Amino acid sequence: MLPQLLGVSFLAMGIGLLLMGLGRQFTARLQRRVGPPFYQAYIDILKCFSKGSITHGFVMDLGSIMSLAGLLATAYYVPFVQWTATGSGSLVIILYMMTIGYLGMAMGVSATGNPQAPLGISRALALMFGYKIPLVMVILAMILVTGTSDLLSIVNAQQGGPSHWFLLKFPIGFIAVEIAFQGMIGERPYDMMIAPAEIASGPMVELSGKYLGLAFLLHSVQLYVETALIVNLFFGGAANPATFFGKQVFVYLTSMAVNAVMARYRIEQGIAHLWKWAGSLAFIQLLTTKGGF
């Protein structure tokens, strides 16, 4: 079990950091810049862990570890190339474990004492209610159709080529999840939780050294888990690692294209927009699903 857990952890962090690097290059190209190399995220991690760190006590240490451990545990349940370390990746467990990671970060940064940090976390937790509800409604529609909450079984139900993908069976739900995904990864127009020019990066304002490095790793695992979740739910997973990663890149770069051209919403605007559009589309998908209400 330990080798599998370590393998999944390094896989999630490695792919997530690569996605971060590709996203930065893609954004630079859209803005007619050269941008950093695709491996810049790996260099940033090495730099962070090679520098000194300032801690604000045991709660900050525990929260930083808890947040990363929560998402790494989530990655353990998400199938990669029709394989999962546990053999059973229930969507209920996955959604629950994802929440633990965010709560761990909230506990850690709240101990720093900087008023900008809890402000950013409060925005992040408030925004969670905006994107979680549409995501849960779309997942419920899939469960009603497939009769199971096991993610690997949902992937197997899409085998047979692109014509069997749930992207075509749940097109409205896919749009809703894509809107929600923008909020899940904290990209514009839903980046009000960090808002660098407004609240000085919010949760990361007091982080330095290894703590900042852990925050980068947390974001990398978050990208891996959430892109892999969308690939499994709507694109039928993949038969080989290259195809699976290619689908992850497509999902993430689509989000980064929106990020490059949109401005930031205020927190109340962001939540209202998610409920109005993502929530409405997800509810329509649930109502129109065979076997739905």
PDB file of C-alpha atoms in Angstrom:
ATOM      1  CA  MET A   1       0.000   0.000   0.000  1.00  0.00           C
ATOM      2  CA  LEU A   2       2.812   2.429   0.873  1.00  0.00           C
ATOM      3  CA  PRO A   3       4.564   2.081  -2.532  1.00  0.00           C
ATOM      4  CA  GLN A   4       1.239   2.724  -4.270  1.00  0.00           C
ATOM      5  CA  LEU A   5       0.565   5.782  -2.125  1.00  0.00           C
ATOM      6  CA  LEU A   6       4.033   7.187  -2.800  1.00  0.00           C
ATOM      7  CA  GLY A   7       3.680   6.470  -6.512  1.00  0.00           C
ATOM      8  CA  VAL A   8       0.330   8.250  -6.735  1.00  0.00           C
ATOM      9  CA  SER A   9       1.685  11.186  -4.707  1.00  0.00           C
ATOM     10  CA  PHE A  10       4.699  11.747  -6.960  1.00  0.00           C
ATOM     11  CA  LEU A  11       2.551  11.240 -10.059  1.00  0.00           C
ATOM     12  CA  ALA A  12       0.000  13.819  -8.905  1.00  0.00           C
ATOM     13  CA  MET A  13       2.621  16.398  -7.932  1.00  0.00           C
ATOM     14  CA  GLY A  14       4.687  15.829 -11.079  1.00  0.00           C
ATOM     15  CA  ILE A  15       1.778  16.134 -13.495  1.00  0.00           C
ATOM     16  CA  GLY A  16       0.286  19.050 -11.577  1.00  0.00           C
ATOM     17  CA  LEU A  17       3.539  21.030 -11.679  1.00  0.00           C
ATOM     18  CA  LEU A  18       3.857  20.330 -15.399  1.00  0.00           C
ATOM     19  CA  LEU A  19       0.307  21.591 -15.946  1.00  0.00           C
ATOM     20  CA  MET A  20       1.190  24.765 -14.035  1.00  0.00           C
ATOM     21  CA  GLY A  21       4.207  25.323 -16.279  1.00  0.00           C
ATOM     22  CA  LEU A  22       2.277  24.676 -19.483  1.00  0.00           C
ATOM     23  CA  GLY A  23      -0.504  26.987 -18.308  1.00  0.00           C
ATOM     24  CA  ARG A  24       1.940  29.836 -17.710  1.00  0.00           C
ATOM     25  CA  GLN A  25       3.490  29.368 -21.152  1.00  0.00           C
ATOM     26  CA  PHE A  26       0.073  29.190 -22.802  1.00  0.00           C
ATOM     27  CA  THR A  27      -1.047  32.410 -21.107  1.00  0.00           C
ATOM     28  CA  ALA A  28       2.180  34.122 -22.152  1.00  0.00           C
ATOM     29  CA  ARG A  29       1.634  33.155 -25.781  1.00  0.00           C
ATOM     30  CA  LEU A  30      -1.915  34.510 -25.700  1.00  0.00           C
ATOM     31  CA  GLN A  31      -0.527  37.802 -24.380  1.00  0.00           C
ATOM     32  CA  ARG A  32       2.368  37.869 -26.910  1.00  0.00           C
ATOM     33  CA  ARG A  33       5.030  37.210 -24.299  1.00  0.00           C
ATOM     34  CA  VAL A  34       7.791  34.617 -24.212  1.00  0.00           C
ATOM     35  CA  GLY A  35       6.911  33.437 -20.727  1.00  0.00           C
ATOM     36  CA  PRO A  36       8.854  31.136 -18.381  1.00  0.00           C
ATOM     37  CA  PRO A  37       9.953  27.642 -19.472  1.00  0.00           C
ATOM     38  CA  PHE A  38       7.475  24.822 -18.911  1.00  0.00           C
ATOM     39  CA  TYR A  39       9.694  23.412 -16.153  1.00  0.00           C
ATOM     40  CA  GLN A  40       9.706  26.664 -14.161  1.00  0.00           C
ATOM     41  CA  ALA A  41       7.292  25.236 -11.569  1.00  0.00           C
ATOM     42  CA  TYR A  42       9.812  22.523 -10.652  1.00  0.00           C
ATOM     43  CA  ILE A  43      12.522  25.167 -10.205  1.00  0.00           C
ATOM     44  CA  ASP A  44      10.195  27.223  -7.995  1.00  0.00           C
ATOM     45  CA  ILE A  45       9.607  24.227  -5.730  1.00  0.00           C
ATOM     46  CA  LEU A  46      13.336  23.582  -5.351  1.00  0.00           C
ATOM     47  CA  LYS A  47      13.950  27.256  -4.581  1.00  0.00           C
ATOM     48  CA  CYS A  48      11.204  27.350  -1.952  1.00  0.00           C
ATOM     49  CA  PHE A  49      12.421  24.247  -0.133  1.00  0.00           C
ATOM     50  CA  SER A  50      16.027  25.466  -0.205  1.00  0.00           C
ATOM     51  CA  LYS A  51      15.197  28.713   1.627  1.00  0.00           C
ATOM     52  CA  GLY A  52      14.586  29.422   5.277  1.00  0.00           C
ATOM     53  CA  SER A  53      11.039  29.315   6.640  1.00  0.00           C
ATOM     54  CA  ILE A  54       9.118  31.275   9.244  1.00  0.00           C
ATOM     55  CA  THR A  55       6.451  29.404  11.180  1.00  0.00           C
ATOM     56  CA  HIS A  56       3.661  30.768  13.357  1.00  0.00           C
ATOM     57  CA  GLY A  57       3.303  27.671  15.465  1.00  0.00           C
ATOM     58  CA  PHE A  58       2.069  24.097  15.504  1.00  0.00           C
ATOM     59  CA  VAL A  59      -1.362  24.902  14.037  1.00  0.00           C
ATOM     60  CA  MET A  60       0.223  26.405  10.933  1.00  0.00           C
ATOM     61  CA  ASP A  61       2.469  23.357  10.510  1.00  0.00           C
ATOM     62  CA  LEU A  62      -0.412  20.939  10.995  1.00  0.00           C
ATOM     63  CA  GLY A  63      -2.695  22.833   8.612  1.00  0.00           C
ATOM     64  CA  SER A  64      -0.064  22.917   5.854  1.00  0.00           C
ATOM     65  CA  ILE A  65       0.520  19.169   6.125  1.00  0.00           C
ATOM     66  CA  MET A  66      -3.188  18.380   6.465  1.00  0.00           C
ATOM     67  CA  SER A  67      -4.113  20.353   3.341  1.00  0.00           C
ATOM     68  CA  LEU A  68      -1.577  18.584   1.127  1.00  0.00           C
ATOM     69  CA  ALA A  69      -2.268  15.177   2.685  1.00  0.00           C
ATOM     70  CA  GLY A  70      -6.012  15.599   2.095  1.00  0.00           C
ATOM     71  CA  LEU A  71      -5.604  16.171  -1.637  1.00  0.00           C
ATOM     72  CA  LEU A  72      -2.958  13.451  -1.984  1.00  0.00           C
ATOM     73  CA  ALA A  73      -5.430  11.064  -0.359  1.00  0.00           C
ATOM     74  CA  THR A  74      -8.020  12.221  -2.895  1.00  0.00           C
ATOM     75  CA  ALA A  75      -5.612  11.464  -5.751  1.00  0.00           C
ATOM     76  CA  TYR A  76      -5.365   7.940  -4.335  1.00  0.00           C
ATOM     77  CA  TYR A  77      -9.027   7.378  -5.252  1.00  0.00           C
ATOM     78  CA  VAL A  78      -9.050   9.025  -8.703  1.00  0.00           C
ATOM     79  CA  PRO A  79      -8.434   6.573 -11.580  1.00  0.00           C
ATOM     80  CA  PHE A  80      -5.447   7.266 -13.813  1.00  0.00           C
ATOM     81  CA  VAL A  81      -5.588   5.444 -17.167  1.00  0.00           C
ATOM     82  CA  GLN A  82      -8.432   3.222 -15.891  1.00  0.00           C
ATOM     83  CA  TRP A  83      -6.349   2.290 -12.839  1.00  0.00           C
ATOM     84  CA  THR A  84      -6.863   3.378  -9.273  1.00  0.00           C
ATOM     85  CA  ALA A  85      -4.632   2.571  -6.319  1.00  0.00           C
ATOM     86  CA  THR A  86      -7.614   1.476  -4.228  1.00  0.00           C
ATOM     87  CA  GLY A  87      -9.574  -0.393  -6.875  1.00  0.00           C
ATOM     88  CA  SER A  88     -12.655   1.635  -5.904  1.00  0.00           C
ATOM     89  CA  GLY A  89     -12.941   5.390  -6.258  1.00  0.00           C
ATOM     90  CA  SER A  90     -16.343   6.414  -4.936  1.00  0.00           C
ATOM     91  CA  LEU A  91     -17.336   9.928  -5.975  1.00  0.00           C
ATOM     92  CA  VAL A  92     -18.761  10.486  -2.500  1.00  0.00           C
ATOM     93  CA  ILE A  93     -15.355   9.799  -0.953  1.00  0.00           C
ATOM     94  CA  ILE A  94     -13.578  11.928  -3.558  1.00  0.00           C
ATOM     95  CA  LEU A  95     -15.789  14.969  -2.949  1.00  0.00           C
ATOM     96  CA  TYR A  96     -15.398  14.566   0.808  1.00  0.00           C
ATOM     97  CA  MET A  97     -11.607  14.220   0.694  1.00  0.00           C
ATOM     98  CA  MET A  98     -11.267  17.280  -1.540  1.00  0.00           C
ATOM     99  CA  THR A  99     -12.984  19.359   1.137  1.00  0.00           C
ATOM    100  CA  ILE A 100     -10.512  18.208   3.812  1.00  0.00           C
ATOM    101  CA  GLY A 101      -7.651  19.697   1.824  1.00  0.00           C
ATOM    102  CA  TYR A 102      -9.279  23.126   1.705  1.00  0.00           C
ATOM    103  CA  LEU A 103     -10.153  23.041   5.401  1.00  0.00           C
ATOM    104  CA  GLY A 104      -6.549  22.162   6.235  1.00  0.00           C
ATOM    105  CA  MET A 105      -5.318  25.212   4.392  1.00  0.00           C
ATOM    106  CA  ALA A 106      -7.908  27.357   6.166  1.00  0.00           C
ATOM    107  CA  MET A 107      -6.661  26.125   9.538  1.00  0.00           C
ATOM    108  CA  GLY A 108      -3.013  26.668   8.647  1.00  0.00           C
ATOM    109  CA  VAL A 109      -3.127  30.172   7.211  1.00  0.00           C
ATOM    110  CA  SER A 110      -5.570  31.418   9.843  1.00  0.00           C
ATOM    111  CA  ALA A 111      -2.823  30.845  12.418  1.00  0.00           C
ATOM    112  CA  THR A 112      -0.516  33.365  10.735  1.00  0.00           C
ATOM    113  CA  GLY A 113      -2.275  36.357  12.279  1.00  0.00           C
ATOM    114  CA  ASN A 114      -2.219  38.383   9.065  1.00  0.00           C
ATOM    115  CA  PRO A 115      -5.724  39.768   8.359  1.00  0.00           C
ATOM    116  CA  GLN A 116      -5.333  39.216   4.609  1.00  0.00           C
ATOM    117  CA  ALA A 117      -4.985  35.442   5.028  1.00  0.00           C
ATOM    118  CA  PRO A 118      -8.341  34.702   6.735  1.00  0.00           C
ATOM    119  CA  LEU A 119     -10.000  37.166   4.353  1.00  0.00           C
ATOM    120  CA  GLY A 120      -8.784  35.123   1.396  1.00  0.00           C
ATOM    121  CA  ILE A 121      -9.772  31.856   3.062  1.00  0.00           C
ATOM    122  CA  SER A 122     -13.253  33.158   3.892  1.00  0.00           C
ATOM    123  CA  ARG A 123     -13.673  34.030   0.226  1.00  0.00           C
ATOM    124  CA  ALA A 124     -12.449  30.584  -0.818  1.00  0.00           C
ATOM    125  CA  LEU A 125     -14.859  28.797   1.522  1.00  0.00           C
ATOM    126  CA  ALA A 126     -17.749  31.018   0.422  1.00  0.00           C
ATOM    127  CA  LEU A 127     -16.917  30.360  -3.229  1.00  0.00           C
ATOM    128  CA  MET A 128     -16.927  26.635  -2.502  1.00  0.00           C
ATOM    129  CA  PHE A 129     -20.689  26.786  -2.015  1.00  0.00           C
ATOM    130  CA  GLY A 130     -20.924  28.327  -5.474  1.00  0.00           C
ATOM    131  CA  TYR A 131     -19.154  25.586  -7.415  1.00  0.00           C
ATOM    132  CA  LYS A 132     -19.763  22.497  -5.272  1.00  0.00           C
ATOM    133  CA  ILE A 133     -23.537  22.515  -5.716  1.00  0.00           C
ATOM    134  CA  PRO A 134     -23.459  22.442  -9.565  1.00  0.00           C
ATOM    135  CA  LEU A 135     -20.759  19.764  -9.487  1.00  0.00           C
ATOM    136  CA  VAL A 136     -22.769  17.579  -7.116  1.00  0.00           C
ATOM    137  CA  MET A 137     -25.937  17.938  -9.233  1.00  0.00           C
ATOM    138  CA  VAL A 138     -24.139  16.835 -12.408  1.00  0.00           C
ATOM    139  CA  ILE A 139     -22.523  13.909 -10.592  1.00  0.00           C
ATOM    140  CA  LEU A 140     -25.943  12.931  -9.224  1.00  0.00           C
ATOM    141  CA  ALA A 141     -27.293  12.879 -12.792  1.00  0.00           C
ATOM    142  CA  MET A 142     -24.496  10.505 -13.799  1.00  0.00           C
ATOM    143  CA  ILE A 143     -25.159   8.272 -10.810  1.00  0.00           C
ATOM    144  CA  LEU A 144     -28.843   8.079 -11.769  1.00  0.00           C
ATOM    145  CA  VAL A 145     -27.906   6.947 -15.285  1.00  0.00           C
ATOM    146  CA  THR A 146     -25.128   4.499 -14.419  1.00  0.00           C
ATOM    147  CA  GLY A 147     -26.552   3.248 -11.134  1.00  0.00           C
ATOM    148  CA  THR A 148     -23.204   3.570  -9.361  1.00  0.00           C
ATOM    149  CA  SER A 149     -21.053   6.185  -7.657  1.00  0.00           C
ATOM    150  CA  ASP A 150     -17.834   4.300  -8.423  1.00  0.00           C
ATOM    151  CA  LEU A 151     -15.736   6.486 -10.711  1.00  0.00           C
ATOM    152  CA  LEU A 152     -13.996   3.544 -12.370  1.00  0.00           C
ATOM    153  CA  SER A 153     -17.386   2.031 -13.258  1.00  0.00           C
ATOM    154  CA  ILE A 154     -18.469   5.367 -14.769  1.00  0.00           C
ATOM    155  CA  VAL A 155     -15.294   5.359 -16.870  1.00  0.00           C
ATOM    156  CA  ASN A 156     -16.000   1.806 -18.034  1.00  0.00           C
ATOM    157  CA  ALA A 157     -19.528   2.854 -19.035  1.00  0.00           C
ATOM    158  CA  GLN A 158     -17.979   5.245 -21.575  1.00  0.00           C
ATOM    159  CA  GLN A 159     -15.835   2.681 -23.387  1.00  0.00           C
ATOM    160  CA  GLY A 160     -16.297   2.278 -27.138  1.00  0.00           C
ATOM    161  CA  GLY A 161     -14.951   5.531 -28.506  1.00  0.00           C
ATOM    162  CA  PRO A 162     -15.810   9.247 -28.357  1.00  0.00           C
ATOM    163  CA  SER A 163     -19.436   8.589 -29.286  1.00  0.00           C
ATOM    164  CA  HIS A 164     -19.891   6.929 -25.882  1.00  0.00           C
ATOM    165  CA  TRP A 165     -18.313   9.711 -23.852  1.00  0.00           C
ATOM    166  CA  PHE A 166     -20.539  11.433 -21.303  1.00  0.00           C
ATOM    167  CA  LEU A 167     -19.419  14.699 -22.900  1.00  0.00           C
ATOM    168  CA  LEU A 168     -22.085  13.972 -25.530  1.00  0.00           C
ATOM    169  CA  LYS A 169     -24.610  12.441 -23.147  1.00  0.00           C
ATOM    170  CA  PHE A 170     -24.369  15.281 -20.609  1.00  0.00           C
ATOM    171  CA  PRO A 171     -23.451  18.346 -22.716  1.00  0.00           C
ATOM    172  CA  ILE A 172     -25.262  20.815 -20.478  1.00  0.00           C
ATOM    173  CA  GLY A 173     -23.701  19.246 -17.413  1.00  0.00           C
ATOM    174  CA  PHE A 174     -20.255  19.509 -18.990  1.00  0.00           C
ATOM    175  CA  ILE A 175     -20.666  23.253 -19.497  1.00  0.00           C
ATOM    176  CA  ALA A 176     -21.816  23.594 -15.881  1.00  0.00           C
ATOM    177  CA  VAL A 177     -18.813  21.640 -14.593  1.00  0.00           C
ATOM    178  CA  GLU A 178     -16.422  23.650 -16.778  1.00  0.00           C
ATOM    179  CA  ILE A 179     -17.764  26.874 -15.258  1.00  0.00           C
ATOM    180  CA  ALA A 180     -17.466  25.352 -11.787  1.00  0.00           C
ATOM    181  CA  PHE A 181     -13.940  24.125 -12.595  1.00  0.00           C
ATOM    182  CA  GLN A 182     -12.857  27.718 -13.160  1.00  0.00           C
ATOM    183  CA  GLY A 183     -13.828  28.452  -9.572  1.00  0.00           C
ATOM    184  CA  MET A 184     -12.367  25.207  -8.225  1.00  0.00           C
ATOM    185  CA  ILE A 185      -8.857  26.054  -9.424  1.00  0.00           C
ATOM    186  CA  GLY A 186      -9.204  29.743  -8.520  1.00  0.00           C
ATOM    187  CA  GLU A 187      -8.630  31.263 -11.962  1.00  0.00           C
ATOM    188  CA  ARG A 188     -10.236  34.424 -13.290  1.00  0.00           C
ATOM    189  CA  PRO A 189     -12.974  35.482 -13.033  1.00  0.00           C
ATOM    190  CA  TYR A 190     -13.052  33.537  -9.739  1.00  0.00           C
ATOM    191  CA  ASP A 191      -9.590  34.346  -8.359  1.00  0.00           C
ATOM    192  CA  MET A 192     -10.913  36.680  -5.667  1.00  0.00           C
ATOM    193  CA  MET A 193      -9.536  34.352  -2.970  1.00  0.00           C
ATOM    194  CA  ILE A 194      -5.950  35.381  -3.824  1.00  0.00           C
ATOM    195  CA  ALA A 195      -6.489  38.711  -5.641  1.00  0.00           C
ATOM    196  CA  PRO A 196      -2.785  39.723  -5.668  1.00  0.00           C
ATOM    197  CA  ALA A 197      -3.434  43.424  -6.304  1.00  0.00           C
ATOM    198  CA  GLU A 198      -6.183  43.568  -3.668  1.00  0.00           C
ATOM    199  CA  ILE A 199      -5.380  41.329  -0.695  1.00  0.00           C
ATOM    200  CA  ALA A 200      -1.726  40.457  -1.463  1.00  0.00           C
ATOM    201  CA  SER A 201      -2.367  36.836  -2.512  1.00  0.00           C
ATOM    202  CA  GLY A 202      -4.651  36.190   0.474  1.00  0.00           C
ATOM    203  CA  PRO A 203      -3.853  32.782   2.014  1.00  0.00           C
ATOM    204  CA  MET A 204      -0.229  32.875   0.803  1.00  0.00           C
ATOM    205  CA  VAL A 205       0.616  36.334   2.135  1.00  0.00           C
ATOM    206  CA  GLU A 206       2.539  35.006   5.175  1.00  0.00           C
ATOM    207  CA  LEU A 207       3.965  31.874   3.555  1.00  0.00           C
ATOM    208  CA  SER A 208       7.667  31.560   2.836  1.00  0.00           C
ATOM    209  CA  GLY A 209      10.224  28.855   2.228  1.00  0.00           C
ATOM    210  CA  LYS A 210       8.901  25.327   2.623  1.00  0.00           C
ATOM    211  CA  TYR A 211       5.409  26.589   3.492  1.00  0.00           C
ATOM    212  CA  LEU A 212       5.175  28.423   0.182  1.00  0.00           C
ATOM    213  CA  GLY A 213       6.541  25.306  -1.491  1.00  0.00           C
ATOM    214  CA  LEU A 214       3.830  23.201   0.156  1.00  0.00           C
ATOM    215  CA  ALA A 215       1.234  25.692  -1.107  1.00  0.00           C
ATOM    216  CA  PHE A 216       2.564  25.274  -4.660  1.00  0.00           C
ATOM    217  CA  LEU A 217       2.469  21.492  -4.277  1.00  0.00           C
ATOM    218  CA  LEU A 218      -1.081  21.757  -2.931  1.00  0.00           C
ATOM    219  CA  HIS A 219      -2.137  23.665  -6.043  1.00  0.00           C
ATOM    220  CA  SER A 220      -0.357  21.181  -8.300  1.00  0.00           C
ATOM    221  CA  VAL A 221      -2.164  18.205  -6.743  1.00  0.00           C
ATOM    222  CA  GLN A 222      -5.419  20.148  -6.935  1.00  0.00           C
ATOM    223  CA  LEU A 223      -4.908  20.636 -10.682  1.00  0.00           C
ATOM    224  CA  TYR A 224      -4.121  16.959 -11.162  1.00  0.00           C
ATOM    225  CA  VAL A 225      -7.127  15.720  -9.176  1.00  0.00           C
ATOM    226  CA  GLU A 226      -9.684  18.075 -10.700  1.00  0.00           C
ATOM    227  CA  THR A 227      -8.543  17.719 -14.322  1.00  0.00           C
ATOM    228  CA  ALA A 228      -8.357  13.934 -13.890  1.00  0.00           C
ATOM    229  CA  LEU A 229     -11.862  13.965 -12.419  1.00  0.00           C
ATOM    230  CA  ILE A 230     -13.250  15.816 -15.462  1.00  0.00           C
ATOM    231  CA  VAL A 231     -11.381  13.531 -17.876  1.00  0.00           C
ATOM    232  CA  ASN A 232     -12.850  10.475 -16.159  1.00  0.00           C
ATOM    233  CA  LEU A 233     -16.369  11.885 -15.918  1.00  0.00           C
ATOM    234  CA  PHE A 234     -16.736  13.269 -19.441  1.00  0.00           C
ATOM    235  CA  PHE A 235     -13.931  11.980 -21.683  1.00  0.00           C
ATOM    236  CA  GLY A 236     -13.987   8.283 -20.845  1.00  0.00           C
ATOM    237  CA  GLY A 237     -10.594   8.235 -19.165  1.00  0.00           C
ATOM    238  CA  ALA A 238      -7.864   6.918 -21.464  1.00  0.00           C
ATOM    239  CA  ALA A 239      -6.148   3.693 -22.468  1.00  0.00           C
ATOM    240  CA  ASN A 240      -2.607   5.047 -22.039  1.00  0.00           C
ATOM    241  CA  PRO A 241      -0.875   7.750 -19.954  1.00  0.00           C
ATOM    242  CA  ALA A 242      -0.086  10.022 -22.921  1.00  0.00           C
ATOM    243  CA  THR A 243      -3.729  10.229 -24.006  1.00  0.00           C
ATOM    244  CA  PHE A 244      -4.914  10.788 -20.444  1.00  0.00           C
ATOM    245  CA  PHE A 245      -2.394  13.579 -19.916  1.00  0.00           C
ATOM    246  CA  GLY A 246      -3.327  15.123 -23.270  1.00  0.00           C
ATOM    247  CA  LYS A 247      -6.957  15.304 -22.161  1.00  0.00           C
ATOM    248  CA  GLN A 248      -5.891  16.875 -18.864  1.00  0.00           C
ATOM    249  CA  VAL A 249      -3.894  19.501 -20.763  1.00  0.00           C
ATOM    250  CA  PHE A 250      -6.918  20.270 -22.952  1.00  0.00           C
ATOM    251  CA  VAL A 251      -9.188  20.740 -19.935  1.00  0.00           C
ATOM    252  CA  TYR A 252      -6.676  22.944 -18.120  1.00  0.00           C
ATOM    253  CA  LEU A 253      -5.659  25.107 -21.093  1.00  0.00           C
ATOM    254  CA  THR A 254      -9.320  25.750 -21.866  1.00  0.00           C
ATOM    255  CA  SER A 255      -9.601  27.191 -18.376  1.00  0.00           C
ATOM    256  CA  MET A 256      -6.395  29.205 -18.804  1.00  0.00           C
ATOM    257  CA  ALA A 257      -7.741  30.716 -22.027  1.00  0.00           C
ATOM    258  CA  VAL A 258     -10.722  32.037 -20.076  1.00  0.00           C
ATOM    259  CA  ASN A 259      -8.377  33.232 -17.336  1.00  0.00           C
ATOM    260  CA  ALA A 260      -6.331  35.235 -19.845  1.00  0.00           C
ATOM    261  CA  VAL A 261      -9.256  37.277 -21.169  1.00  0.00           C
ATOM    262  CA  MET A 262     -11.507  37.717 -18.123  1.00  0.00           C
ATOM    263  CA  ALA A 263     -11.417  40.206 -15.274  1.00  0.00           C
ATOM    264  CA  ARG A 264     -11.947  39.311 -11.633  1.00  0.00           C
ATOM    265  CA  TYR A 265     -15.435  39.298 -10.111  1.00  0.00           C
ATOM    266  CA  ARG A 266     -16.174  40.536  -6.638  1.00  0.00           C
ATOM    267  CA  ILE A 267     -16.913  37.698  -4.245  1.00  0.00           C
ATOM    268  CA  GLU A 268     -20.680  38.268  -4.261  1.00  0.00           C
ATOM    269  CA  GLN A 269     -20.646  38.499  -8.061  1.00  0.00           C
ATOM    270  CA  GLY A 270     -18.673  35.269  -8.342  1.00  0.00           C
ATOM    271  CA  ILE A 271     -21.026  33.257  -6.151  1.00  0.00           C
ATOM    272  CA  ALA A 272     -24.094  34.722  -7.862  1.00  0.00           C
ATOM    273  CA  HIS A 273     -22.641  33.942 -11.291  1.00  0.00           C
ATOM    274  CA  LEU A 274     -21.883  30.340 -10.338  1.00  0.00           C
ATOM    275  CA  TRP A 275     -25.359  29.774  -8.945  1.00  0.00           C
ATOM    276  CA  LYS A 276     -27.052  31.554 -11.833  1.00  0.00           C
ATOM    277  CA  TRP A 277     -25.230  29.848 -14.698  1.00  0.00           C
ATOM    278  CA  ALA A 278     -23.449  26.737 -13.484  1.00  0.00           C
ATOM    279  CA  GLY A 279     -26.218  25.953 -10.992  1.00  0.00           C
ATOM    280  CA  SER A 280     -29.031  26.503 -13.496  1.00  0.00           C
ATOM    281  CA  LEU A 281     -27.340  24.418 -16.195  1.00  0.00           C
ATOM    282  CA  ALA A 282     -26.596  21.619 -13.738  1.00  0.00           C
ATOM    283  CA  PHE A 283     -30.211  21.631 -12.527  1.00  0.00           C
ATOM    284  CA  ILE A 284     -31.483  21.477 -16.116  1.00  0.00           C
ATOM    285  CA  GLN A 285     -29.162  18.551 -16.791  1.00  0.00           C
ATOM    286  CA  LEU A 286     -30.438  16.765 -13.700  1.00  0.00           C
ATOM    287  CA  LEU A 287     -34.080  17.324 -14.661  1.00  0.00           C
ATOM    288  CA  THR A 288     -33.586  16.154 -18.247  1.00  0.00           C
ATOM    289  CA  THR A 289     -31.563  13.086 -17.317  1.00  0.00           C
ATOM    290  CA  LYS A 290     -33.273   9.775 -17.940  1.00  0.00           C
ATOM    291  CA  GLY A 291     -34.232   8.416 -14.564  1.00  0.00           C
ATOM    292  CA  GLY A 292     -34.076  11.890 -13.016  1.00  0.00           C
ATOM    293  CA  PHE A 293     -36.830  13.725 -11.191  1.00  0.00           C
TER     294      PHE A 293
END
